[in-house]
Short mmCIF file of C-alpha atoms and ligand atoms in Angstrom, two decimals:
data_model
loop_
_atom_site.label_atom_id
_atom_site.label_comp_id
_atom_site.label_asym_id
_atom_site.label_seq_id
_atom_site.Cartn_x
_atom_site.Cartn_y
_atom_site.Cartn_z
CA MET A 1282 43.92 -38.58 -25.58
CA THR A 1283 44.64 -42.13 -25.05
CA LEU A 1284 42.67 -45.12 -24.48
CA ARG A 1285 43.04 -45.18 -21.03
CA THR A 1286 42.41 -41.71 -20.46
CA THR A 1287 39.32 -41.86 -22.39
CA ALA A 1288 38.03 -44.79 -20.28
CA GLY A 1289 39.05 -42.94 -17.32
CA VAL A 1290 36.62 -39.97 -18.19
CA PHE A 1291 34.02 -42.19 -18.95
CA ALA A 1292 34.14 -43.77 -15.78
CA LEU A 1293 34.17 -40.68 -14.06
CA PHE A 1294 30.90 -39.43 -15.84
CA LEU A 1295 29.33 -42.71 -15.00
CA TYR A 1296 30.41 -42.33 -11.24
CA MET A 1297 29.03 -38.31 -10.89
CA ALA A 1298 25.80 -38.42 -13.27
CA PRO A 1299 23.64 -39.71 -10.26
CA PHE A 1300 24.97 -36.89 -8.03
CA ALA A 1301 24.89 -34.20 -10.36
CA ALA A 1302 21.86 -31.71 -9.99
CA ALA A 1303 19.38 -31.55 -12.96
CA ALA A 1304 19.86 -27.80 -14.76
CA PRO A 1305 17.59 -25.02 -13.28
CA PRO A 1306 14.83 -23.41 -15.40
CA GLU A 1307 16.74 -21.07 -17.74
CA PRO A 1308 15.96 -17.29 -17.48
CA PHE A 1309 12.95 -16.16 -19.68
CA GLY A 1310 13.07 -12.72 -21.48
CA ALA A 1311 14.20 -9.53 -19.70
CA VAL A 1312 15.35 -10.20 -16.40
CA PRO A 1313 15.81 -7.87 -13.42
CA SER A 1314 19.63 -6.73 -12.17
CA GLU A 1315 20.88 -6.91 -8.69
CA PRO A 1316 20.03 -3.25 -7.82
CA HIS A 1317 16.67 -4.48 -9.32
CA LEU A 1318 16.14 -6.97 -7.14
CA ARG A 1319 17.19 -5.09 -3.97
CA TRP A 1320 14.88 -2.19 -5.09
CA HIS A 1321 11.76 -4.61 -5.25
CA GLU A 1322 12.14 -5.73 -1.73
CA LEU A 1323 11.61 -2.21 -0.59
CA GLU A 1324 8.07 -2.10 -1.71
CA TYR A 1325 7.04 1.13 0.29
CA TYR A 1326 8.96 4.18 0.77
CA GLY A 1327 8.27 8.11 1.19
CA PHE A 1328 8.72 11.00 -1.07
CA ILE A 1329 9.61 14.45 0.78
CA HIS A 1330 8.43 17.79 -1.20
CA PHE A 1331 9.82 20.67 0.67
CA THR A 1332 11.27 23.86 -0.75
CA ILE A 1333 10.46 27.75 -1.05
CA ASN A 1334 6.61 26.47 -2.25
CA THR A 1335 6.07 25.41 1.30
CA PHE A 1336 6.33 29.31 2.09
CA THR A 1337 5.00 30.43 -0.74
CA ASP A 1338 1.41 28.29 -0.73
CA ARG A 1339 2.57 26.97 -4.33
CA GLU A 1340 3.00 23.79 -6.32
CA TRP A 1341 5.46 25.18 -8.91
CA GLY A 1342 7.70 27.97 -8.13
CA GLY A 1343 8.60 30.63 -10.71
CA GLY A 1344 12.48 30.62 -9.76
CA ASP A 1345 12.27 34.21 -8.68
CA GLU A 1346 11.37 33.83 -5.39
CA SER A 1347 13.60 35.35 -2.72
CA PRO A 1348 15.75 32.69 -0.95
CA GLY A 1349 15.11 34.80 2.24
CA LEU A 1350 11.56 33.04 2.43
CA PHE A 1351 13.07 29.86 3.27
CA ASP A 1352 12.93 29.73 7.17
CA PRO A 1353 11.39 26.77 8.69
CA SER A 1354 11.27 27.41 12.40
CA ALA A 1355 11.62 24.04 13.93
CA CYS A 1356 12.79 21.76 10.92
CA ASP A 1357 13.43 18.29 12.05
CA PRO A 1358 14.38 15.77 9.33
CA GLU A 1359 14.72 13.24 12.45
CA GLN A 1360 11.18 13.57 13.05
CA TRP A 1361 10.43 12.82 9.20
CA ALA A 1362 12.59 9.50 9.37
CA ARG A 1363 11.57 8.58 12.60
CA VAL A 1364 7.68 8.76 11.59
CA ALA A 1365 8.43 6.90 8.20
CA ALA A 1366 10.60 3.91 9.85
CA GLY A 1367 7.40 3.85 11.98
CA SER A 1368 5.11 3.51 9.08
CA GLY A 1369 7.19 0.79 7.51
CA MET A 1370 8.86 3.00 4.91
CA LYS A 1371 12.25 1.86 3.65
CA GLY A 1372 13.53 4.73 2.62
CA LEU A 1373 12.92 8.77 1.75
CA ILE A 1374 13.45 10.65 -1.37
CA LEU A 1375 13.96 14.36 -1.05
CA THR A 1376 13.60 17.30 -3.48
CA ALA A 1377 17.04 18.50 -3.41
CA LYS A 1378 15.79 20.72 -6.15
CA HIS A 1379 12.23 21.20 -7.29
CA HIS A 1380 11.56 23.27 -10.48
CA ASP A 1381 11.79 26.54 -9.07
CA GLY A 1382 15.90 26.08 -8.92
CA PHE A 1383 16.15 26.34 -4.93
CA CYS A 1384 18.92 23.56 -3.71
CA LEU A 1385 18.34 22.20 -0.43
CA TRP A 1386 22.20 21.79 -0.23
CA PRO A 1387 24.75 24.59 -0.83
CA SER A 1388 25.72 23.79 -4.22
CA LYS A 1389 28.48 25.45 -5.63
CA TYR A 1390 26.52 25.96 -9.07
CA THR A 1391 23.96 28.06 -7.92
CA GLN A 1392 23.28 31.11 -5.76
CA HIS A 1393 19.53 30.20 -5.24
CA SER A 1394 20.08 27.77 -2.09
CA VAL A 1395 19.98 27.32 1.44
CA LYS A 1396 23.27 29.47 1.91
CA ALA A 1397 21.64 32.55 0.54
CA SER A 1398 18.55 31.81 3.06
CA PRO A 1399 18.17 32.72 6.60
CA TRP A 1400 17.46 29.12 8.03
CA LYS A 1401 20.71 28.29 10.16
CA GLY A 1402 22.25 31.63 8.98
CA GLY A 1403 22.71 30.10 5.37
CA LYS A 1404 25.10 27.48 6.88
CA GLY A 1405 22.41 24.58 6.95
CA ASP A 1406 22.55 21.38 4.66
CA LEU A 1407 19.16 20.04 4.47
CA VAL A 1408 20.40 16.98 2.16
CA GLY A 1409 23.08 16.21 4.72
CA GLU A 1410 20.87 16.60 7.87
CA LEU A 1411 18.40 14.05 6.10
CA ALA A 1412 20.89 11.39 5.06
CA ALA A 1413 22.07 11.63 8.67
CA ALA A 1414 18.54 11.01 10.05
CA CYS A 1415 18.07 8.31 7.43
CA LYS A 1416 21.14 6.36 8.57
CA LYS A 1417 20.04 6.93 12.27
CA HIS A 1418 16.55 5.02 11.41
CA GLY A 1419 17.76 2.73 9.00
CA LEU A 1420 16.15 4.31 6.05
CA LEU A 1421 18.10 4.63 2.52
CA LEU A 1422 18.10 8.04 0.81
CA GLY A 1423 16.97 8.73 -2.31
CA LEU A 1424 17.23 12.05 -4.29
CA TYR A 1425 15.06 14.08 -6.82
CA LEU A 1426 16.77 16.84 -8.93
CA SER A 1427 14.58 18.40 -11.00
CA PRO A 1428 16.00 18.78 -14.59
CA TRP A 1429 13.87 21.83 -15.22
CA ASP A 1430 15.32 24.90 -13.47
CA ARG A 1431 13.22 27.78 -13.61
CA ASN A 1432 16.13 30.07 -11.71
CA HIS A 1433 19.31 29.35 -13.92
CA ALA A 1434 20.27 31.80 -16.47
CA GLU A 1435 21.68 29.29 -18.68
CA TYR A 1436 18.44 27.17 -18.58
CA GLY A 1437 17.78 25.77 -22.22
CA ARG A 1438 21.44 26.24 -22.90
CA PRO A 1439 24.30 23.66 -22.95
CA ALA A 1440 26.07 25.21 -20.36
CA TYR A 1441 23.06 24.45 -18.03
CA ILE A 1442 23.68 20.88 -18.52
CA ASP A 1443 27.14 20.92 -17.29
CA ASP A 1444 25.60 22.56 -14.00
CA TYR A 1445 22.93 19.70 -13.63
CA ARG A 1446 25.59 17.32 -14.10
CA ASN A 1447 27.95 18.85 -11.64
CA GLN A 1448 24.99 19.10 -9.00
CA TRP A 1449 24.33 15.21 -9.30
CA ARG A 1450 27.94 14.99 -8.77
CA GLU A 1451 27.46 16.78 -5.35
CA LEU A 1452 24.61 14.77 -4.48
CA LEU A 1453 25.73 11.61 -5.38
CA THR A 1454 29.61 11.99 -3.88
CA ARG A 1455 28.76 13.73 -0.40
CA TYR A 1456 25.94 12.21 1.23
CA GLY A 1457 26.66 8.36 1.52
CA PRO A 1458 24.85 5.70 -0.70
CA ILE A 1459 21.74 6.74 -2.77
CA PHE A 1460 19.16 4.03 -3.35
CA GLU A 1461 17.34 5.88 -6.07
CA THR A 1462 17.43 9.18 -8.27
CA TRP A 1463 14.47 10.77 -9.82
CA TYR A 1464 14.26 12.63 -13.00
CA ASP A 1465 10.94 14.46 -13.57
CA GLY A 1466 9.62 14.86 -16.87
CA ALA A 1467 7.91 18.24 -16.36
CA ASN A 1468 9.01 21.19 -18.34
CA GLY A 1469 6.34 24.25 -18.14
CA GLY A 1470 8.50 26.55 -20.31
CA SER A 1471 8.25 29.94 -18.64
CA GLY A 1472 10.68 31.02 -15.63
CA TYR A 1473 12.79 33.43 -14.15
CA TYR A 1474 16.11 32.34 -16.09
CA GLY A 1475 18.22 34.69 -14.17
CA GLY A 1476 16.27 37.71 -14.83
CA ALA A 1477 15.03 37.09 -18.56
CA ASN A 1478 11.60 36.27 -17.41
CA GLU A 1479 10.90 34.23 -20.62
CA THR A 1480 9.73 31.20 -21.75
CA ARG A 1481 12.04 28.60 -23.16
CA ARG A 1482 11.21 25.49 -24.84
CA ILE A 1483 13.48 22.77 -25.13
CA ASP A 1484 13.17 19.29 -26.92
CA ASN A 1485 13.16 16.94 -23.99
CA LYS A 1486 14.26 14.13 -26.21
CA THR A 1487 17.60 15.59 -27.07
CA TYR A 1488 18.09 18.79 -24.93
CA TYR A 1489 19.32 16.66 -21.59
CA ASP A 1490 21.37 14.43 -23.29
CA TRP A 1491 20.73 12.02 -20.92
CA ILE A 1492 22.77 9.09 -21.57
CA PRO A 1493 26.12 10.42 -20.30
CA THR A 1494 23.91 11.78 -17.22
CA TRP A 1495 22.99 8.10 -16.67
CA LYS A 1496 26.27 7.00 -16.77
CA LEU A 1497 27.56 9.43 -14.42
CA VAL A 1498 25.09 8.28 -11.78
CA ARG A 1499 25.72 4.62 -12.57
CA ASP A 1500 29.51 5.30 -12.39
CA LEU A 1501 29.39 7.12 -8.86
CA GLN A 1502 26.46 4.99 -7.35
CA PRO A 1503 26.68 1.65 -8.51
CA GLY A 1504 23.73 0.54 -6.92
CA CYS A 1505 21.31 3.26 -7.61
CA ILE A 1506 17.88 3.00 -9.10
CA ARG A 1507 17.20 5.92 -11.75
CA PHE A 1508 13.42 6.78 -12.28
CA SER A 1509 11.84 8.42 -15.07
CA ASP A 1510 8.85 8.02 -17.33
CA GLY A 1511 10.89 6.15 -19.84
CA GLY A 1512 13.27 4.27 -17.01
CA PRO A 1513 16.55 3.59 -17.26
CA ASP A 1514 15.92 1.40 -14.34
CA ILE A 1515 11.91 2.08 -13.27
CA ARG A 1516 9.37 3.75 -14.74
CA TRP A 1517 6.61 6.16 -13.95
CA VAL A 1518 3.25 4.23 -13.39
CA GLY A 1519 1.56 7.19 -15.59
CA ASN A 1520 -0.58 8.64 -12.95
CA GLU A 1521 -0.31 10.56 -9.77
CA ARG A 1522 -3.45 9.04 -8.09
CA GLY A 1523 -1.53 5.97 -6.26
CA LEU A 1524 -2.58 3.28 -8.95
CA GLY A 1525 -0.92 0.48 -10.20
CA TYR A 1526 -2.50 -1.50 -13.21
CA ASP A 1527 -3.22 -5.44 -13.82
CA PRO A 1528 -1.55 -6.69 -15.96
CA ASN A 1529 1.67 -4.92 -14.71
CA TRP A 1530 4.58 -6.19 -16.54
CA CYS A 1531 8.09 -5.24 -15.33
CA THR A 1532 9.22 -5.84 -19.00
CA PHE A 1533 9.28 -2.44 -21.15
CA ASN A 1534 10.41 -1.38 -24.61
CA ARG A 1535 12.98 1.26 -23.24
CA GLN A 1536 14.21 2.57 -26.71
CA GLY A 1537 13.32 6.06 -27.50
CA ARG A 1538 11.74 6.80 -23.85
CA TRP A 1539 13.06 9.71 -21.67
CA PRO A 1540 11.84 11.42 -18.55
CA GLY A 1541 8.80 13.21 -20.02
CA VAL A 1542 8.33 11.28 -22.90
CA SER A 1543 6.87 7.77 -23.01
CA GLU A 1544 3.64 5.49 -23.97
CA GLN A 1545 0.56 6.03 -21.68
CA ALA A 1546 -0.34 2.33 -22.17
CA SER A 1547 3.44 1.06 -21.48
CA LEU A 1548 3.42 3.28 -18.53
CA TRP A 1549 0.22 1.55 -17.10
CA HIS A 1550 0.95 -2.12 -17.94
CA GLY A 1551 4.29 -2.25 -19.20
CA ASP A 1552 5.16 -4.16 -22.50
CA ARG A 1553 4.43 -7.88 -22.13
CA GLY A 1554 7.63 -9.35 -23.56
CA GLY A 1555 9.58 -6.11 -23.87
CA THR A 1556 13.00 -5.72 -23.97
CA ASP A 1557 14.17 -4.43 -20.53
CA TRP A 1558 13.34 -4.78 -17.09
CA VAL A 1559 11.83 -1.38 -16.00
CA PRO A 1560 8.93 -2.03 -13.25
CA ALA A 1561 6.58 0.38 -12.06
CA GLU A 1562 6.62 2.88 -9.26
CA VAL A 1563 3.59 4.34 -8.04
CA ASP A 1564 4.04 8.17 -6.88
CA VAL A 1565 1.14 9.82 -4.83
CA SER A 1566 0.56 12.56 -2.18
CA ILE A 1567 -0.98 12.02 1.10
CA ARG A 1568 -2.56 15.36 0.30
CA PRO A 1569 -4.19 16.51 -2.85
CA GLY A 1570 -0.88 18.81 -3.16
CA TRP A 1571 2.81 17.95 -3.49
CA PHE A 1572 3.68 20.54 -1.34
CA TRP A 1573 1.99 21.33 2.02
CA HIS A 1574 -0.72 23.87 2.04
CA GLU A 1575 -2.33 24.84 5.22
CA SER A 1576 -5.89 24.61 3.46
CA GLN A 1577 -5.21 21.12 3.11
CA ASN A 1578 -4.71 19.97 6.51
CA ASP A 1579 -8.21 18.60 6.28
CA LYS A 1580 -7.66 16.79 2.87
CA VAL A 1581 -4.94 14.42 4.32
CA LYS A 1582 -5.92 10.88 2.84
CA THR A 1583 -7.85 8.44 5.18
CA LEU A 1584 -6.62 5.21 6.32
CA ASP A 1585 -8.90 3.44 3.83
CA GLU A 1586 -7.79 5.83 0.89
CA LEU A 1587 -4.20 4.96 1.78
CA LEU A 1588 -5.21 1.20 1.87
CA GLU A 1589 -6.60 1.26 -1.48
CA ILE A 1590 -3.72 2.90 -2.65
CA TYR A 1591 -1.45 0.08 -0.96
CA TYR A 1592 -3.05 -2.57 -2.37
CA ALA A 1593 -3.24 -0.88 -5.97
CA SER A 1594 0.41 -0.05 -5.67
CA VAL A 1595 2.07 -2.65 -3.46
CA GLY A 1596 -0.40 -5.27 -4.02
CA ARG A 1597 0.06 -5.44 -7.90
CA GLY A 1598 3.80 -5.45 -7.97
CA CYS A 1599 4.80 -1.70 -7.88
CA ASN A 1600 6.87 0.06 -5.43
CA LEU A 1601 4.70 2.89 -3.41
CA LEU A 1602 6.32 6.13 -3.09
CA LEU A 1603 3.98 8.25 -0.59
CA ASN A 1604 4.62 11.75 -0.71
CA VAL A 1605 4.53 13.41 2.82
CA PRO A 1606 5.35 17.08 2.94
CA PRO A 1607 6.60 18.81 5.71
CA ASP A 1608 5.00 22.16 6.78
CA ARG A 1609 6.34 25.53 7.50
CA ARG A 1610 7.92 24.36 10.84
CA GLY A 1611 9.69 21.61 9.06
CA LEU A 1612 8.10 18.93 10.38
CA PHE A 1613 5.35 16.43 9.35
CA HIS A 1614 2.11 17.61 10.57
CA GLU A 1615 0.33 15.65 13.31
CA ILE A 1616 -2.38 14.53 10.86
CA ASP A 1617 -0.22 13.35 8.56
CA THR A 1618 1.95 11.77 11.27
CA LYS A 1619 -1.16 10.21 12.37
CA ARG A 1620 -2.16 8.63 9.31
CA LEU A 1621 1.12 7.06 8.63
CA GLN A 1622 1.07 5.51 12.01
CA GLU A 1623 -2.24 4.21 11.32
CA LEU A 1624 -0.82 2.59 7.99
CA GLY A 1625 2.09 1.07 9.42
CA ASP A 1626 0.35 -0.65 12.13
CA TYR A 1627 -2.44 -1.91 9.53
CA ILE A 1628 0.61 -3.45 7.68
CA GLN A 1629 2.36 -4.80 10.74
CA GLN A 1630 -0.67 -6.45 11.82
CA THR A 1631 -1.76 -7.69 8.78
CA PHE A 1632 1.29 -9.28 7.55
CA ALA A 1633 2.78 -10.59 10.97
CA THR A 1634 1.52 -14.36 10.85
CA ASP A 1635 1.77 -16.10 7.63
CA LEU A 1636 -0.94 -19.01 7.99
CA ALA A 1637 0.56 -20.98 5.04
CA LYS A 1638 4.14 -21.02 6.35
CA GLY A 1639 5.28 -24.52 6.91
CA LYS A 1640 2.20 -26.02 5.72
CA PRO A 1641 2.35 -29.05 3.04
CA ALA A 1642 1.91 -27.56 -0.63
CA LYS A 1643 1.72 -29.84 -3.74
CA ALA A 1644 1.66 -29.09 -7.36
CA ASP A 1645 0.40 -31.11 -10.19
CA THR A 1646 3.42 -30.15 -12.41
CA THR A 1647 7.14 -29.84 -10.94
CA TRP A 1648 10.64 -29.13 -12.49
CA ASP A 1649 12.18 -32.23 -13.28
CA ASP A 1650 14.42 -32.01 -10.11
CA PRO A 1651 11.87 -32.04 -7.46
CA ALA A 1652 14.61 -31.78 -4.50
CA ASP A 1653 15.39 -28.13 -5.52
CA PHE A 1654 12.21 -26.97 -7.15
CA ALA A 1655 9.59 -28.70 -4.92
CA ALA A 1656 6.30 -27.11 -4.23
CA ALA A 1657 7.60 -26.93 -0.63
CA ASN A 1658 9.35 -24.17 -1.44
CA LEU A 1659 6.26 -22.19 -1.59
CA THR A 1660 5.45 -22.39 2.17
CA ASP A 1661 8.86 -22.55 3.58
CA GLY A 1662 9.24 -18.93 4.77
CA ASP A 1663 12.03 -18.34 2.43
CA ARG A 1664 11.06 -16.12 -0.65
CA LYS A 1665 14.21 -16.75 -2.30
CA THR A 1666 13.59 -20.77 -2.97
CA TYR A 1667 11.08 -21.68 -5.52
CA TRP A 1668 8.95 -24.07 -7.10
CA ALA A 1669 9.08 -24.49 -11.02
CA ALA A 1670 6.84 -26.32 -13.39
CA ALA A 1671 8.08 -28.66 -15.49
CA ASP A 1672 9.46 -27.77 -19.00
CA GLY A 1673 6.91 -26.94 -21.66
CA ALA A 1674 4.14 -26.34 -19.00
CA ARG A 1675 2.07 -23.23 -19.21
CA ARG A 1676 -0.59 -23.69 -16.35
CA ALA A 1677 -0.12 -25.52 -13.15
CA VAL A 1678 -2.49 -25.90 -10.15
CA LEU A 1679 -0.62 -25.12 -6.67
CA GLU A 1680 -2.58 -26.48 -3.21
CA ILE A 1681 -1.60 -25.66 0.36
CA ASP A 1682 -3.14 -27.75 2.94
CA LEU A 1683 -3.74 -25.24 6.02
CA GLY A 1684 -4.21 -28.35 8.42
CA GLY A 1685 -7.60 -27.21 9.60
CA PRO A 1686 -10.01 -24.34 9.00
CA ALA A 1687 -8.10 -20.97 9.28
CA THR A 1688 -9.50 -17.47 8.80
CA PHE A 1689 -7.95 -15.15 6.36
CA ASP A 1690 -8.60 -12.08 3.66
CA ASN A 1691 -5.03 -11.71 2.36
CA ILE A 1692 -3.12 -13.78 -0.08
CA ARG A 1693 0.47 -12.84 -1.37
CA ILE A 1694 2.06 -14.60 -4.03
CA GLU A 1695 5.59 -14.02 -5.92
CA GLU A 1696 6.99 -15.08 -8.90
CA PHE A 1697 10.87 -16.00 -9.09
CA ILE A 1698 11.90 -12.81 -10.71
CA PRO A 1699 15.03 -13.67 -11.32
CA LEU A 1700 14.10 -15.76 -13.95
CA GLY A 1701 11.83 -13.29 -15.57
CA GLN A 1702 8.28 -12.76 -15.40
CA ARG A 1703 5.92 -15.36 -16.84
CA VAL A 1704 2.32 -15.41 -15.19
CA GLU A 1705 -0.39 -13.90 -17.25
CA GLY A 1706 -3.59 -15.30 -15.77
CA PHE A 1707 -4.46 -17.18 -12.44
CA GLU A 1708 -7.26 -17.72 -10.26
CA ILE A 1709 -7.21 -18.44 -6.23
CA ASP A 1710 -9.83 -20.74 -4.55
CA ALA A 1711 -10.41 -21.59 -1.03
CA ARG A 1712 -11.82 -24.85 0.21
CA SER A 1713 -14.18 -24.99 2.89
CA GLY A 1714 -16.75 -28.03 3.50
CA GLY A 1715 -15.30 -29.75 1.02
CA GLU A 1716 -16.35 -27.41 -1.86
CA TRP A 1717 -13.41 -25.17 -3.47
CA LYS A 1718 -14.83 -21.51 -3.99
CA LYS A 1719 -13.22 -18.67 -6.03
CA ILE A 1720 -12.13 -15.95 -4.02
CA ALA A 1721 -9.71 -13.91 -6.24
CA GLU A 1722 -8.09 -13.65 -10.01
CA GLY A 1723 -5.95 -11.43 -11.83
CA PHE A 1724 -3.62 -11.01 -14.72
CA THR A 1725 0.17 -11.12 -13.72
CA ILE A 1726 1.70 -11.84 -10.53
CA GLY A 1727 5.68 -10.74 -11.10
CA PRO A 1728 7.45 -9.66 -7.84
CA ARG A 1729 4.48 -9.67 -5.85
CA ARG A 1730 0.43 -9.59 -5.69
CA ILE A 1731 -1.20 -9.15 -2.42
CA LEU A 1732 -4.98 -9.85 -3.10
CA ARG A 1733 -7.67 -8.60 -0.45
CA THR A 1734 -10.20 -11.07 -0.52
CA GLU A 1735 -13.40 -11.46 1.47
CA ARG A 1736 -12.75 -13.01 4.89
CA VAL A 1737 -13.11 -16.95 4.47
CA ALA A 1738 -12.83 -19.96 7.01
CA ALA A 1739 -11.22 -22.44 4.65
CA ASP A 1740 -8.95 -25.41 5.15
CA ALA A 1741 -7.21 -25.21 1.80
CA VAL A 1742 -6.02 -22.46 -0.68
CA ARG A 1743 -5.45 -23.57 -4.32
CA VAL A 1744 -3.82 -21.06 -6.78
CA ARG A 1745 -4.38 -21.87 -10.74
CA LEU A 1746 -2.03 -20.64 -12.90
CA VAL A 1747 -3.91 -20.56 -16.00
CA LYS A 1748 -1.97 -18.99 -18.74
CA CYS A 1749 1.91 -18.33 -18.44
CA LEU A 1750 4.45 -17.21 -21.08
CA ALA A 1751 6.95 -19.82 -20.21
CA PRO A 1752 7.20 -22.52 -17.71
CA PRO A 1753 5.86 -20.81 -14.12
CA THR A 1754 8.15 -20.42 -11.24
CA ILE A 1755 6.56 -19.02 -7.91
CA SER A 1756 8.84 -18.32 -4.75
CA THR A 1757 6.18 -17.96 -2.24
CA ILE A 1758 2.22 -18.01 -1.43
CA GLU A 1759 1.15 -16.89 1.89
CA VAL A 1760 -1.97 -16.37 3.46
CA TYR A 1761 -2.89 -13.39 6.11
CA ASN A 1762 -5.72 -12.27 8.23
CA SER A 1763 -5.90 -8.66 8.48
CA PRO A 1764 -7.28 -7.02 11.88
CA GLN A 1765 -10.88 -6.63 12.16
CA ARG A 1766 -11.55 -2.62 11.76
C1 FUL B 2181 5.53 16.14 -10.97
C2 FUL B 2181 5.99 17.61 -10.72
O1 FUL B 2181 5.55 18.52 -11.74
C3 FUL B 2181 5.36 17.87 -9.28
O2 FUL B 2181 5.71 18.82 -8.94
C4 FUL B 2181 5.60 16.94 -8.48
O3 FUL B 2181 7.04 16.97 -7.93
C5 FUL B 2181 5.80 15.45 -8.92
C6 FUL B 2181 6.36 13.98 -8.12
O4 FUL B 2181 6.25 15.10 -10.17
O5 FUL B 2181 5.69 15.83 -12.39
#
């Protein structure tokens, strides 16, 4: 380089320096993928357990049931989709095959399917019908294909794994985009197995040879999220009661964990500082069973119970997968439908108006580029912009001036998770008559926390981040008032 060009480069640097934006905060630890980020935004969607069990009043079919039993009288997946969308669900996940092996689509890889049933003269395809219904009602479609197949003659031997993968191939190439695939961990042992009627034990760490299956799914549906006890993309929350936990880390040590193989405490809480982003999904049924049973028509969860579940799952940063089993007509039962509508109305009314939106916000620490990472980003109504604390900060106080007394009982906070999960202790105060009073506290925030508080009238809200793994980044603080009930 000549002296003249060196001087030129130096002059250009001096000219550019005042305009160059400061570097944004670096990601911290494991971070979500693009499909993860889209999945987190779904928050609440439905599970559909429907198969021959619906007609035999069982929860686990043995695999020896006659396909002739599958004959819903008025099956209408469009009703499922309509009711689900009305309840605020963003998608539906169908048991394309449960443990009994009966396939709800005409699979080439088994005789035990809708093809052999009287429903629609054996010409029906329930997966196809649900795919069309979801599309019509703006819902995403997900599929459950039980690894355990109590009907298949080859179950327990390598030939079954080929068929299992081929069934996924059919499902993932015929029905458009699939947002989530579900791999259940149950393996009870005994079954019909093509007439053998015996117990077949498998080693669930090795028998299914999951890695090529995960790859097949990823190749056929690049945007799809894969669920099981051990990921690979999202994890089971470790109970079927609708309970998410606090702390709830989206980070998780995935190594050595498979469907049916995980550590209880890690399923509940994730692993602080874990190696991979594997957030929790909460699956729970609106009834005691996963399948419809007439005897449970009077045991559909109440709105209060569903709200407990909503706040303990969605409110703790998990996604909620709420099961609603169609009845023998092939319809959501009237009681379930009513309950879903009540839940949808509650959610819609509660979160309609963010009382903090557009209100002045301040922070006691800010990343050294206030223009891009200012506290104003907390209340700008855009969950993609964020406030960041100064480098080195492990605590922060964020304050929102509500501009006069406001009545509220819900606070929603989100970390800016594309940069990782950082907060591990926070407290929330409300100011009224010049006095601050603590109204909520918790450990983690992650993709979201929604806290139900006592109903207060206050003119300011303060979030104190009291313990963080790295400088905190928060994308939103929202304040809501639920309808009086
Ligand atoms: C369990 C299964 O055994 C149940 O039948 C149900 O499908 C539930 C969602 O997962 O492990």
